[in-house]
Each structure stands twice: as structure tokens, then as C-alpha cells.
Amino acid sequence: MKKRRTSRFITRGEPIIWLTGGALALATLMILGLLFLVFYQGILTFWPKQLVRIIDRQGRRYLGEVSRRERYYPGQGDRRMEVQEYGGREGSPTLPRPHSSNGVTERILVKIGNYDLYGEDFRWIPLFEIQKKEYPPEAVTLERLEWGPFYGFMEEVRIDGNTVARGPEESWKKFKEFHSPARARYLKIRSIEKKDLGEVNFQLERLRLNLRRAELAYGRNTDPYNQIKAQIEKEESRWTTRYNQLSEEIAQLRRENNRYQILLKEVGGRTKEIKVFEVIRAYHPNQMDFMEKLRVYLSRWGEFLSKEPREANTEGGVFPAIFGTFMMTILMSLAVVPFGVIAALYLKEYAKQGLLISNVRIAVNNLAGVPSIVFGVFGLGFFCYRIGGTIDSIFFPEKLPVPTFGTGGILWASLTLALLTIPVVIVSTEEALAAVPQSVREGSYACGATKWQTIRRIVLPQATPGILTGLILAMARGAGEVAPLMITGVVKLAPELPLDRHFPYFHLERSFMHLGFHIYDVGFQSRNSEAGKPMVFTTTLLLILLIVTLNAAAIYLRNRLRKKYQIGHF
């Protein structure tokens, strides 16, 4: 009887049901765990933390934010370093012993900032070394243009080297008075450099290219060339005058900004003088209530979403990367859908089924398994060097040897990713076309429609939801790819966006920033991966939200189309 019950249990397939259900639950938990980790770490990155002052048993002082706490086993190397630091011998009664359990103790990672003074951003401090811990209310956090945050105390405010305020409270009031005007002058300088001087440089470059074009067309020292040169020199003189005026205006603003300085003191007593305009944001984290912290938190998010990166991408914003990722995904979608749909239509509707078509389908399926870096190498060689080089030689000879399209750019990166994701669209489109009932086609033929009319008016509309499903999968795959982009157009820091006010307004040849590459750069290429870790989680969260938003838009469109064409059935 027992054997029979076991046989029935296996025959009904219950072990497989439990196994597949367990695998599904495990996969779901892993995905949810990953999303929760990214969301939790990313959403808390910009929340202001308190500054803690720590005094260890040797009298050394630290001031900073506690990043995390962990249990660890002090190794032999750690113990030797402790012996050297404390100047004692192993087993000496003056050498502090870890408050450990079975050799395990705890330590905290403190972000001490002040990289220009310490040469490091973080310091591990074992708990058994801590003698005193306090939260001084006058401690100040300053986010700077360079060298990362400064943690310390405000000592003096100076104008032209003369002290106008002394002590933490008086200096803070004076600093608040000078800070906003100084930042306004700095932002005005940046605006002039980027917009006005950028316009001047663009016009000067345009004139240089016009002269070069005339030289190629008529030859040097010919009458037409000399006439064009005289006109260009006249216009160039006007732009040069404008350049000098803007340079003088910038110099005046800088001279005014350089008058205001603050003297800071770190927890060990060393002082540091910085200019007021170099401080992006300053606050007393140990005095702030919830609403004040919320204002700083939202301000940081605003900067993150709308500004350019700074400090080797570990600080500031990621707006160029958001824009580049979004535009590249749109361009890729515009390229991959027509080619994928046309290829699938031919394979399904027109091609004579046989060995050749079967081999083509196998090749398309295998194309999806090719490593992405191979597509990148192909894109670099075919799109950038071959097609781009040809375009440069035909349409931009005056710019040579500097390449225009003959190097990496957002167009070539988008086409490379379109090639990478086209198997997904072909396969999903073929499945969608196959799902359209044959009776619908026959009904159309019976009404006198041709094959193309049937495909255009009956088959394609009903297959559109399936085609959009392929597009959604292609967007998710393309937006997260980094390897092929690294050699076809993505850069660490793009000086200009692909979109500006100069004709043709959208510059397909320009390089761009990408959120995926930004994550790689900050996480693995920055001087301190620990300092860049919060930015990695925040950028990852942003990339996930961007992909979810694009997919949600496509899903909404697909559902609308599905509902529309369900009503239109024969």
C-alpha cells in the first residue's frame, strides 16, 4: 500500500509542482530583496546625518558621520598594528584588549571627510578603543566644490584678509550673510562661461570652418577665398571683442568673490581657509530638527536630478546621464522596431518556409546569445570607423582630421544597441503574427483584400500588442547595457548635451553620459569606492525608475491598443 501511495504521489507530479513553486518563490524573494536593498540604500543617501566627535584611548580625536557598524575578527596584522601604535608589547597591561566574544569584536566606519587634510575619507574605529563620544552642536558640515565635505568648526569670517567675525556663532551669522550673494556671483560666472562664452566659441569655430571650406573649394590666395576671408575677419573681430568683454566681466566677479573667506578648524586643531563661494551647502546637523533636515534632503535630491556631476562624479548631479540614457533608449527603440518588424513580417508572411528560413531563424536566435562586447567592437568598426568615416569625408571635410561622425556618439551607440536587441523584437513579432487567427486573414481575402492590405489593416494592428511586448523587453535590455557603450560613445563626463540651440539642435554625433556607465565609473573607478557607494545605490535606483517609467508607458500603450483591436475582430 505504501509503495502504491508513493507511486501515485510521483505520478501526479506533486514533487515537480512543489519544486517549481519553490523555485518561483525563491526567485521572487531574491528580486524583491535586491530591489529593497537598492531602494533602502538609495533613498537614505541624501539624509543629513549627525556629526559625532570620538576620542579614543590615546587621545586622538575624530569628527564625522557614522556610515555603518559591523562585527569582525581582529587579524594578526591588525593586532601587530595595534601593538605598534600603542608602543607596547603583546600582553602588556597598557595595551587595550578588545571587548570581544570568541575573538569577535565590533567597529564603526566613520566618514571623516576633510580629504585635503587627511588624505582619506573614512576611518575604521574599533568600539573598544572609544573612550568618549559626543555630538557637539557647533559642529558644521560644509559641502564644497572640491575635496569633498568638510567637518569641523567655523572660526572666522574674513574680507580681504581682515577678520569681520570671530567664534562659531558670530562667524555663522556672517557666513550666512555673505554666502547667498557669493553663490549667485559664482552661478553667474558659470552661466556666462557656459552660455555666452560657449556661443562666442561656437561662432568663432564656425568662422574657422567656413574659411577652411573656402580654402578647400577655391584654393588659398584666390579672389573668392580672399573675399570670404575679409568678411570672416570682420565678423571674427566682432566676436573677439565680445569675448574680451565677457572675460572682463568674469574677472570682476571672481575678484569680488575672492574677497570673502572663512577660516575653519578641524577636530584636531588644524585650520583651513576656503572661499565663501566654494561652499555649496552648509548646516549644523546636530542642531537641526526634522523639517530642517528634510529641506536639506530635498535640496540634495534637486541637485542630484538637475545638476552636472562634480568631484570625479562622486558628488553633484546626474542630469546629463539621465538625459543621455533616455535619449539613447528612445533612439534605439526607433531603430530596432522598424527593422525587427520588417524582418519578422518577411520571415512569417512572405518567405517560403524551408531549410534556409529555418537556418535564418536559428541564426537570429543565436544572435541573442552573442556577448554584448562583441556588438560593441562591431559597432566601433562598422558604424564609427566605416560609416562615420565615410560621412566625414563627404560632408565634413573641413573638420578633418578631427572626426565628427567618425568616432563614438549617441547615434552609433543607439544603433549598436538596436542590433543587440533586434532578435528580441523579431522573435516576439513572429509570435504575435502567428497568434493572429488564420480565419481573420481568410475573411479579409474573401472580402477582396490583397495580401498587403490584409497585413496592413488586419494582421499588424492585432499583432501590435505583441510587438510592443518585444519593444518593452528590448528597452529593458538596452537601457541596462554598458559594455558596448564604452567603446561606441559613452564618456565619463560629457561637456555638452546632444541637444542645444544650434542647428540641427539634436547633435547625433556627440558623445554622452549614461547611468549604467556612471554606476560602473563611480563604483569601480573613483579614488575611494566607499565614498562613491551611496552614489552607486542612488544612481541604480534612478536607472531602475527610468526603465520602469519607459516600460510603464509602453505597457499602457499596449493595453490601449489591445483593448481597441479586441473590439475590431471579425
Coordinates of C-alpha atoms in Angstrom, one line a residue:
M1 CA 0.0 0.0 0.0
K2 CA 2.8 2.4 0.9
K3 CA 4.5 1.8 -2.4
R4 CA 1.3 2.4 -4.3
R5 CA 0.7 5.7 -2.5
T6 CA 4.3 6.8 -3.3
S7 CA 3.8 5.9 -6.9
R8 CA 0.6 7.9 -7.1
F9 CA 2.4 10.9 -5.4
I10 CA 5.1 10.8 -8.1
T11 CA 2.7 10.1 -10.9
R12 CA 0.6 13.1 -10.1
G13 CA 3.7 15.2 -10.4
E14 CA 3.4 16.8 -6.9
P15 CA 7.2 16.9 -6.4
I16 CA 7.6 18.9 -9.6
I17 CA 4.7 21.2 -8.6
W18 CA 6.4 21.9 -5.2
L19 CA 9.8 22.2 -6.8
T20 CA 8.7 24.7 -9.4
G21 CA 6.6 26.7 -6.9
G22 CA 9.6 26.8 -4.5
A23 CA 11.9 28.0 -7.3
L24 CA 9.4 30.7 -8.2
A25 CA 9.2 31.9 -4.6
L26 CA 12.9 31.9 -4.2
A27 CA 13.4 33.9 -7.4
T28 CA 10.8 36.3 -6.3
L29 CA 12.4 36.8 -2.9
M30 CA 15.8 37.4 -4.5
I31 CA 14.4 40.0 -6.8
L32 CA 12.4 41.7 -4.0
G33 CA 15.5 41.6 -1.8
L34 CA 17.6 43.2 -4.4
L35 CA 15.1 46.0 -5.1
F36 CA 14.6 46.6 -1.3
L37 CA 18.4 46.9 -0.8
V38 CA 18.7 49.4 -3.7
F39 CA 15.7 51.3 -2.6
Y40 CA 16.7 51.5 1.1
Q41 CA 20.3 52.5 0.4
G42 CA 19.4 54.9 -2.4
I43 CA 16.5 56.7 -0.6
L44 CA 18.6 57.4 2.5
T45 CA 21.7 58.6 0.8
F46 CA 21.0 62.3 1.0
W47 CA 19.5 62.4 4.5
P48 CA 21.7 64.6 6.7
K49 CA 23.5 62.6 9.5
Q50 CA 24.7 63.8 12.8
L51 CA 28.3 64.6 13.4
V52 CA 29.9 62.6 16.2
R53 CA 33.1 63.5 17.9
I54 CA 35.0 60.5 19.1
I55 CA 38.0 60.5 21.5
D56 CA 39.9 57.2 21.7
R57 CA 42.1 55.9 24.5
Q58 CA 45.2 57.5 23.0
G59 CA 43.5 60.9 22.9
R60 CA 43.1 61.0 19.2
R61 CA 40.0 62.9 18.0
Y62 CA 37.7 62.2 15.1
L63 CA 34.7 64.1 13.8
G64 CA 32.4 62.7 11.2
E65 CA 29.3 60.7 10.2
V66 CA 29.0 57.1 11.2
S67 CA 28.5 55.2 8.0
R68 CA 28.0 51.6 9.3
R69 CA 28.8 49.2 12.0
E70 CA 30.0 45.7 11.8
R71 CA 31.4 42.7 13.7
Y72 CA 34.8 41.5 12.7
Y73 CA 37.7 39.2 13.7
P74 CA 40.8 41.2 14.5
G75 CA 43.5 39.5 12.5
Q76 CA 47.2 39.1 13.4
G77 CA 48.0 42.0 11.1
D78 CA 45.5 44.2 13.0
R79 CA 47.0 43.2 16.3
R80 CA 50.6 44.0 15.2
M81 CA 49.4 47.4 14.0
E82 CA 47.8 48.0 17.4
V83 CA 51.0 47.0 19.2
Q84 CA 53.0 49.4 17.1
E85 CA 50.5 52.3 17.5
Y86 CA 50.3 51.8 21.3
G87 CA 54.1 51.4 21.7
G88 CA 53.7 48.4 23.9
R89 CA 54.2 44.7 23.6
E90 CA 51.7 41.9 23.1
G91 CA 50.3 41.1 26.5
S92 CA 51.3 44.4 28.0
P93 CA 48.7 45.7 30.6
T94 CA 48.7 49.1 28.9
L95 CA 47.6 47.6 25.6
P96 CA 43.7 47.7 25.4
R97 CA 42.1 44.4 24.9
P98 CA 39.1 44.0 22.6
H99 CA 35.8 43.6 24.3
S100 CA 35.2 40.6 22.3
S101 CA 33.3 37.4 22.4
N102 CA 35.1 34.4 21.0
G103 CA 37.5 36.7 19.2
V104 CA 34.8 38.8 17.6
T105 CA 34.5 42.5 18.2
E106 CA 32.8 45.4 16.7
R107 CA 33.9 48.5 14.8
I108 CA 32.3 51.5 13.2
L109 CA 33.2 53.2 9.9
V110 CA 33.3 56.9 10.3
K111 CA 33.2 59.3 7.3
I112 CA 35.8 61.9 8.5
G113 CA 35.8 64.0 5.3
N114 CA 38.5 66.7 5.0
Y115 CA 40.3 64.8 2.3
D116 CA 42.6 67.7 1.6
L117 CA 43.9 67.5 5.2
Y118 CA 43.8 63.8 6.0
G119 CA 44.3 62.1 2.6
E120 CA 41.4 59.7 3.3
D121 CA 37.6 59.9 3.6
F122 CA 36.9 57.1 6.1
R123 CA 38.4 55.6 9.2
W124 CA 37.5 52.3 10.9
I125 CA 37.4 52.7 14.7
P126 CA 37.0 49.6 17.0
L127 CA 34.5 50.1 19.7
F128 CA 36.9 49.0 22.4
E129 CA 39.2 52.0 21.5
I130 CA 36.5 54.6 22.0
Q131 CA 36.8 56.5 25.3
K132 CA 34.3 59.2 24.7
K133 CA 31.6 60.0 22.2
E134 CA 29.7 63.3 21.9
Y135 CA 27.7 65.4 19.5
P136 CA 28.9 69.0 19.5
P137 CA 26.1 71.4 18.5
E138 CA 28.5 73.9 16.9
A139 CA 30.0 71.2 14.5
V140 CA 29.3 72.2 10.9
T141 CA 29.1 70.3 7.7
L142 CA 30.2 72.1 4.5
E143 CA 29.7 70.6 1.1
R144 CA 32.4 72.1 -1.1
L145 CA 33.2 72.4 -4.8
E146 CA 36.4 70.4 -4.3
W147 CA 37.9 67.9 -1.9
G148 CA 34.5 66.6 -0.7
P149 CA 32.8 67.6 2.6
F150 CA 34.5 69.4 5.4
Y151 CA 33.6 68.5 9.0
G152 CA 34.7 70.9 11.7
F153 CA 34.0 74.2 13.3
M154 CA 33.7 77.8 12.0
E155 CA 36.4 80.0 13.4
E156 CA 36.5 83.3 11.5
V157 CA 35.0 85.1 8.5
R158 CA 37.3 87.4 6.6
I159 CA 37.1 90.1 4.0
D160 CA 40.3 90.9 2.1
G161 CA 42.1 89.0 4.8
N162 CA 40.7 91.1 7.6
T163 CA 38.6 89.4 10.3
V164 CA 35.0 90.6 10.4
A165 CA 33.6 87.8 12.7
R166 CA 35.1 85.5 15.2
G167 CA 33.8 82.5 17.0
P168 CA 31.3 79.8 15.8
E169 CA 28.1 81.8 16.4
E170 CA 29.2 85.2 15.1
S171 CA 31.0 83.6 12.1
W172 CA 28.0 81.5 11.2
K173 CA 25.8 84.6 11.0
K174 CA 28.3 86.5 8.9
F175 CA 28.8 83.5 6.7
K176 CA 25.0 83.2 6.0
E177 CA 25.0 86.9 5.1
F178 CA 27.8 86.6 2.5
H179 CA 27.0 83.1 1.2
S180 CA 24.0 83.7 -1.0
P181 CA 25.5 86.7 -2.9
A182 CA 28.7 84.8 -3.3
R183 CA 27.0 81.8 -4.7
A184 CA 24.9 84.0 -7.0
R185 CA 28.0 85.5 -8.4
Y186 CA 29.6 82.1 -8.9
L187 CA 26.5 80.8 -10.7
K188 CA 26.5 83.9 -12.9
I189 CA 30.1 83.1 -13.8
R190 CA 29.2 79.6 -14.7
S191 CA 26.3 80.8 -16.8
I192 CA 28.5 83.3 -18.7
E193 CA 31.1 80.6 -19.3
K194 CA 28.7 78.0 -20.5
K195 CA 26.2 80.1 -22.5
D196 CA 27.7 83.4 -23.5
L197 CA 31.3 82.2 -23.9
G198 CA 30.0 79.0 -25.4
E199 CA 28.1 80.9 -28.0
V200 CA 31.2 83.0 -28.8
N201 CA 33.4 79.9 -29.1
F202 CA 30.8 78.3 -31.3
Q203 CA 30.7 81.3 -33.7
L204 CA 34.5 81.5 -33.8
E205 CA 34.7 77.8 -34.7
R206 CA 32.0 78.3 -37.3
L207 CA 34.0 81.1 -38.9
R208 CA 37.2 79.0 -38.9
L209 CA 35.3 76.1 -40.6
N210 CA 33.9 78.5 -43.2
L211 CA 37.3 79.7 -44.1
R212 CA 38.6 76.2 -44.3
R213 CA 35.7 75.2 -46.5
A214 CA 36.5 78.2 -48.8
E215 CA 40.1 77.1 -48.9
L216 CA 39.2 73.6 -50.0
A217 CA 36.7 74.9 -52.6
Y218 CA 38.7 77.8 -54.2
G219 CA 42.3 77.3 -53.0
R220 CA 44.3 79.6 -50.8
N221 CA 45.1 83.2 -52.0
T222 CA 42.4 83.2 -54.8
D223 CA 40.0 86.1 -55.2
P224 CA 36.9 84.2 -53.9
Y225 CA 39.0 83.0 -50.9
N226 CA 40.3 86.4 -50.1
Q227 CA 36.8 88.0 -50.3
I228 CA 35.4 85.3 -47.9
K229 CA 38.5 85.7 -45.6
A230 CA 37.9 89.5 -45.4
Q231 CA 34.3 89.0 -44.4
I232 CA 35.2 86.4 -41.8
E233 CA 38.0 88.5 -40.3
K234 CA 35.5 91.4 -39.9
E235 CA 33.0 89.2 -38.2
E236 CA 35.7 87.5 -36.2
S237 CA 36.8 90.8 -34.8
R238 CA 33.3 91.5 -33.5
W239 CA 33.2 88.1 -31.7
T240 CA 36.6 88.6 -30.3
T241 CA 35.6 92.0 -28.8
R242 CA 32.6 90.2 -27.3
Y243 CA 34.9 87.5 -25.9
N244 CA 37.1 90.2 -24.2
Q245 CA 34.0 91.9 -22.7
L246 CA 32.8 88.7 -21.2
S247 CA 36.2 87.8 -19.9
E248 CA 36.5 91.1 -18.2
E249 CA 33.1 90.6 -16.6
I250 CA 34.1 87.2 -15.3
A251 CA 37.3 88.6 -13.9
Q252 CA 35.4 91.3 -12.0
L253 CA 33.0 88.7 -10.5
R254 CA 35.9 86.5 -9.5
R255 CA 37.8 89.3 -7.9
E256 CA 34.7 90.2 -5.8
N257 CA 34.2 86.6 -4.8
N258 CA 37.8 86.1 -3.8
R259 CA 37.4 88.8 -1.1
Y260 CA 35.3 86.6 1.2
Q261 CA 36.9 83.7 3.1
I262 CA 36.1 81.6 6.1
L263 CA 38.6 80.0 8.5
L264 CA 37.6 76.5 9.6
K265 CA 39.1 74.3 12.3
E266 CA 39.1 70.6 12.2
V267 CA 38.6 68.5 15.3
G268 CA 42.4 68.0 15.7
G269 CA 43.1 71.8 15.7
R270 CA 44.4 72.3 12.2
T271 CA 42.9 75.2 10.3
K272 CA 41.7 75.5 6.7
E273 CA 40.8 78.7 4.9
I274 CA 38.4 78.4 2.0
K275 CA 36.4 81.0 -0.1
V276 CA 32.8 81.5 0.7
F277 CA 31.6 80.8 -2.9
E278 CA 33.2 77.4 -2.8
V279 CA 30.7 76.2 -0.1
I280 CA 27.7 74.7 -1.9
R281 CA 25.7 73.9 1.3
A282 CA 26.4 74.4 5.0
Y283 CA 24.5 73.3 8.0
H284 CA 24.7 72.3 11.7
P285 CA 23.4 68.7 11.6
N286 CA 23.4 68.4 15.4
Q287 CA 21.1 71.3 15.8
M288 CA 18.6 70.6 13.0
D289 CA 15.1 69.4 13.6
F290 CA 13.2 67.1 11.2
M291 CA 11.9 69.8 8.9
E292 CA 15.3 71.4 8.5
K293 CA 16.8 68.1 7.7
L294 CA 14.0 67.5 5.2
R295 CA 14.8 70.8 3.4
V296 CA 18.5 69.7 3.1
Y297 CA 17.4 66.3 1.9
L298 CA 15.1 67.7 -0.8
S299 CA 17.8 70.2 -1.8
R300 CA 20.3 67.4 -2.4
W301 CA 17.7 65.4 -4.4
G302 CA 17.1 68.5 -6.5
E303 CA 20.8 69.0 -7.1
F304 CA 21.2 65.3 -7.9
L305 CA 18.4 65.3 -10.6
S306 CA 19.1 68.6 -12.2
K307 CA 22.8 69.4 -12.0
E308 CA 26.0 68.2 -13.5
P309 CA 28.4 65.9 -11.7
R310 CA 31.5 67.1 -9.9
E311 CA 34.3 65.6 -7.8
A312 CA 35.0 62.8 -10.4
N313 CA 31.3 62.0 -10.5
T314 CA 31.1 61.2 -6.8
E315 CA 29.2 64.4 -5.9
G316 CA 26.7 66.7 -7.6
G317 CA 24.0 65.6 -10.0
V318 CA 23.5 63.1 -12.9
F319 CA 21.2 65.1 -15.2
P320 CA 23.5 64.6 -18.3
A321 CA 23.4 60.8 -17.6
I322 CA 19.6 60.8 -17.2
F323 CA 19.2 62.7 -20.5
G324 CA 21.7 60.6 -22.3
T325 CA 20.2 57.3 -21.1
F326 CA 16.7 58.5 -22.0
M327 CA 17.6 59.7 -25.5
M328 CA 19.7 56.7 -26.3
T329 CA 16.8 54.4 -25.3
I330 CA 14.4 56.3 -27.5
L331 CA 16.7 56.3 -30.5
M332 CA 17.4 52.6 -30.0
S333 CA 13.6 51.9 -29.9
L334 CA 13.1 54.0 -33.1
A335 CA 15.8 52.0 -34.9
V336 CA 15.0 48.5 -33.6
V337 CA 11.2 48.4 -34.1
P338 CA 11.0 49.0 -37.9
F339 CA 13.9 46.7 -38.7
G340 CA 12.6 44.0 -36.3
V341 CA 9.0 44.2 -37.5
I342 CA 10.0 44.2 -41.2
A343 CA 12.3 41.2 -40.8
A344 CA 9.6 39.3 -38.9
L345 CA 7.0 40.1 -41.4
Y346 CA 9.1 38.8 -44.2
L347 CA 10.0 35.6 -42.3
K348 CA 6.4 34.9 -41.3
E349 CA 4.3 36.2 -44.1
Y350 CA 6.3 36.2 -47.4
A351 CA 9.3 33.9 -47.1
K352 CA 8.9 30.3 -48.4
Q353 CA 9.4 28.1 -45.4
G354 CA 12.2 25.7 -45.8
L355 CA 15.8 24.9 -44.7
L356 CA 17.1 28.4 -45.5
I357 CA 14.5 30.1 -43.4
S358 CA 15.0 27.7 -40.6
N359 CA 18.7 28.4 -40.6
V360 CA 17.9 32.2 -40.6
R361 CA 15.7 31.7 -37.5
I362 CA 18.4 29.7 -35.8
A363 CA 20.9 32.5 -36.6
V364 CA 18.6 35.2 -35.2
N365 CA 18.1 33.2 -32.0
N366 CA 21.8 32.7 -31.7
L367 CA 22.4 36.4 -32.2
A368 CA 20.7 37.0 -28.9
G369 CA 23.4 34.9 -27.1
V370 CA 26.4 36.8 -28.5
P371 CA 28.3 38.7 -25.8
S372 CA 27.4 42.3 -25.8
I373 CA 31.1 43.5 -26.0
V374 CA 31.2 41.8 -29.4
F375 CA 28.4 44.0 -30.6
G376 CA 30.4 47.0 -29.2
V377 CA 33.5 46.0 -31.2
F378 CA 31.4 45.6 -34.3
G379 CA 29.7 49.0 -33.8
L380 CA 33.1 50.7 -33.3
G381 CA 34.5 49.2 -36.5
F382 CA 31.4 49.3 -38.8
F383 CA 29.4 52.3 -37.6
C384 CA 32.1 54.6 -36.2
Y385 CA 35.0 54.0 -38.4
R386 CA 33.5 52.8 -41.6
I387 CA 30.2 54.6 -42.0
G388 CA 31.2 57.6 -39.8
G389 CA 34.5 58.0 -41.6
T390 CA 32.7 58.0 -44.9
I391 CA 30.2 60.6 -43.7
D392 CA 33.1 62.8 -42.5
S393 CA 35.0 62.6 -45.8
I394 CA 31.8 63.5 -47.8
F395 CA 30.0 66.1 -45.6
F396 CA 32.7 67.4 -43.1
P397 CA 36.0 67.6 -45.0
E398 CA 36.8 71.0 -43.4
K399 CA 36.9 69.4 -39.9
L400 CA 39.3 66.7 -40.8
P401 CA 41.5 65.2 -39.3
V402 CA 39.3 65.8 -36.3
P403 CA 36.4 63.3 -36.7
T404 CA 32.8 64.3 -36.5
F405 CA 30.8 61.1 -37.0
G406 CA 34.0 59.0 -37.3
T407 CA 34.2 58.5 -33.6
G408 CA 31.8 57.4 -30.8
G409 CA 28.5 59.2 -30.5
I410 CA 24.9 58.7 -29.3
L411 CA 23.8 57.7 -32.9
W412 CA 26.3 54.9 -33.2
A413 CA 25.7 53.7 -29.6
S414 CA 21.9 53.6 -30.3
L415 CA 22.4 51.6 -33.5
T416 CA 24.7 49.2 -31.8
L417 CA 22.2 48.5 -29.1
A418 CA 19.4 48.2 -31.7
L419 CA 21.5 45.5 -33.3
L420 CA 22.0 43.9 -29.9
T421 CA 18.2 43.8 -29.2
I422 CA 16.8 43.1 -32.6
P423 CA 16.5 39.3 -32.1
V424 CA 14.1 40.0 -29.2
V425 CA 11.9 42.1 -31.4
I426 CA 12.0 39.7 -34.3
V427 CA 11.1 36.7 -32.2
S428 CA 8.2 38.5 -30.3
T429 CA 6.9 39.9 -33.6
E430 CA 6.8 36.5 -35.2
E431 CA 5.0 35.1 -32.2
A432 CA 2.5 37.9 -32.3
L433 CA 1.9 37.4 -36.1
A434 CA 1.4 33.7 -35.5
A435 CA -1.2 34.4 -32.8
V436 CA -3.5 36.2 -35.3
P437 CA -6.1 33.6 -36.3
Q438 CA -5.9 32.3 -39.9
S439 CA -9.7 32.7 -40.1
V440 CA -9.2 36.5 -39.9
R441 CA -6.9 36.5 -42.8
E442 CA -9.2 34.3 -44.9
G443 CA -12.1 36.6 -44.1
S444 CA -10.1 39.6 -45.4
Y445 CA -9.2 37.7 -48.6
A446 CA -12.8 36.8 -49.0
C447 CA -13.7 40.4 -49.0
G448 CA -11.3 41.1 -51.9
A449 CA -8.4 42.5 -50.0
T450 CA -4.9 41.8 -51.2
K451 CA -2.2 40.2 -49.0
W452 CA -0.5 43.6 -48.2
Q453 CA -3.9 45.2 -47.4
T454 CA -4.7 42.2 -45.1
I455 CA -1.3 42.6 -43.3
R456 CA -1.5 46.4 -43.0
R457 CA -5.1 46.7 -41.9
I458 CA -5.8 43.3 -40.2
V459 CA -2.7 41.4 -39.1
L460 CA -0.4 44.2 -38.0
P461 CA -2.9 46.1 -35.8
Q462 CA -3.9 42.9 -34.0
A463 CA -0.2 41.9 -33.6
T464 CA 0.8 45.4 -32.2
P465 CA 0.4 44.4 -28.5
G466 CA 2.8 41.5 -29.1
I467 CA 5.2 43.8 -30.9
L468 CA 5.1 46.3 -28.1
T469 CA 6.0 43.4 -25.7
G470 CA 9.1 42.8 -27.7
L471 CA 9.9 46.6 -27.5
I472 CA 9.5 46.6 -23.8
L473 CA 12.0 43.7 -23.4
A474 CA 14.4 45.4 -25.8
M475 CA 14.2 48.7 -23.9
A476 CA 14.9 46.9 -20.6
R477 CA 17.9 45.1 -22.1
G478 CA 19.3 48.1 -24.0
A479 CA 19.0 50.6 -21.2
G480 CA 21.0 48.4 -18.8
E481 CA 23.8 47.5 -21.2
V482 CA 27.2 49.2 -20.6
A483 CA 29.9 47.2 -22.3
P484 CA 29.1 48.1 -25.9
L485 CA 28.5 51.7 -25.0
M486 CA 32.0 52.1 -23.5
I487 CA 33.6 51.9 -27.0
T488 CA 30.8 53.5 -29.1
G489 CA 30.0 56.8 -27.5
V490 CA 29.7 56.9 -23.7
V491 CA 32.2 59.1 -21.8
K492 CA 32.9 59.8 -18.1
L493 CA 32.0 63.4 -18.4
A494 CA 30.3 65.0 -21.4
P495 CA 31.0 68.7 -21.7
E496 CA 27.9 69.3 -23.9
L497 CA 24.5 67.7 -24.1
P498 CA 23.4 66.2 -27.5
L499 CA 20.6 68.8 -27.5
D500 CA 21.3 72.6 -27.7
R501 CA 20.1 75.7 -29.5
H502 CA 22.3 75.4 -32.5
F503 CA 21.2 73.9 -35.8
P504 CA 20.4 71.0 -36.2
Y505 CA 19.6 71.2 -32.4
F506 CA 20.0 67.5 -31.8
H507 CA 23.6 66.5 -32.4
L508 CA 23.7 62.8 -33.1
E509 CA 27.5 62.8 -33.3
R510 CA 28.1 63.9 -29.8
S511 CA 29.3 61.6 -27.0
F512 CA 27.0 61.3 -24.0
M513 CA 26.7 60.1 -20.4
H514 CA 24.9 57.0 -19.3
L515 CA 23.5 56.0 -16.0
G516 CA 24.9 52.4 -16.3
F517 CA 28.4 53.6 -17.1
H518 CA 28.1 56.2 -14.3
I519 CA 27.4 53.4 -11.8
Y520 CA 30.5 51.5 -13.1
D521 CA 32.6 54.6 -13.0
V522 CA 31.7 55.7 -9.5
G523 CA 31.7 52.2 -8.1
F524 CA 35.0 50.9 -9.6
Q525 CA 37.0 53.9 -11.0
S526 CA 36.7 56.5 -8.3
R527 CA 39.6 57.2 -5.8
N528 CA 37.5 55.7 -3.0
S529 CA 34.8 53.2 -3.7
E530 CA 33.5 53.5 -0.2
A531 CA 32.9 57.2 -0.8
G532 CA 31.1 56.5 -4.0
K533 CA 28.9 53.7 -2.7
P534 CA 26.0 55.9 -1.8
M535 CA 26.0 57.5 -5.2
V536 CA 26.1 54.0 -6.8
F537 CA 22.9 53.0 -5.0
T538 CA 21.2 56.2 -5.7
T539 CA 22.1 56.1 -9.4
T540 CA 21.0 52.4 -9.6
L541 CA 17.7 53.4 -8.0
L542 CA 17.3 56.1 -10.6
L543 CA 18.2 53.8 -13.5
I544 CA 15.6 51.3 -12.3
L545 CA 12.9 54.0 -12.0
L546 CA 13.8 55.3 -15.5
I547 CA 13.4 51.8 -17.0
V548 CA 10.2 51.2 -15.1
T549 CA 8.8 54.5 -16.4
L550 CA 9.6 53.8 -20.0
N551 CA 8.2 50.3 -19.7
A552 CA 5.1 51.6 -18.0
A553 CA 4.5 54.0 -20.9
A554 CA 4.9 51.1 -23.4
I555 CA 2.6 48.8 -21.3
Y556 CA -0.1 51.5 -21.1
L557 CA 0.1 51.9 -24.9
R558 CA 0.0 48.2 -25.4
N559 CA -3.1 47.8 -23.2
R560 CA -4.9 50.6 -25.0
L561 CA -4.1 49.0 -28.4
R562 CA -5.1 45.6 -27.2
K563 CA -8.5 46.9 -26.0
K564 CA -9.0 48.8 -29.2
Y565 CA -8.4 45.9 -31.6
Q566 CA -10.3 43.3 -29.5
I567 CA -13.4 45.2 -30.4
G568 CA -12.5 45.1 -34.1
H569 CA -12.4 41.4 -34.5
F570 CA -14.3 39.7 -37.3

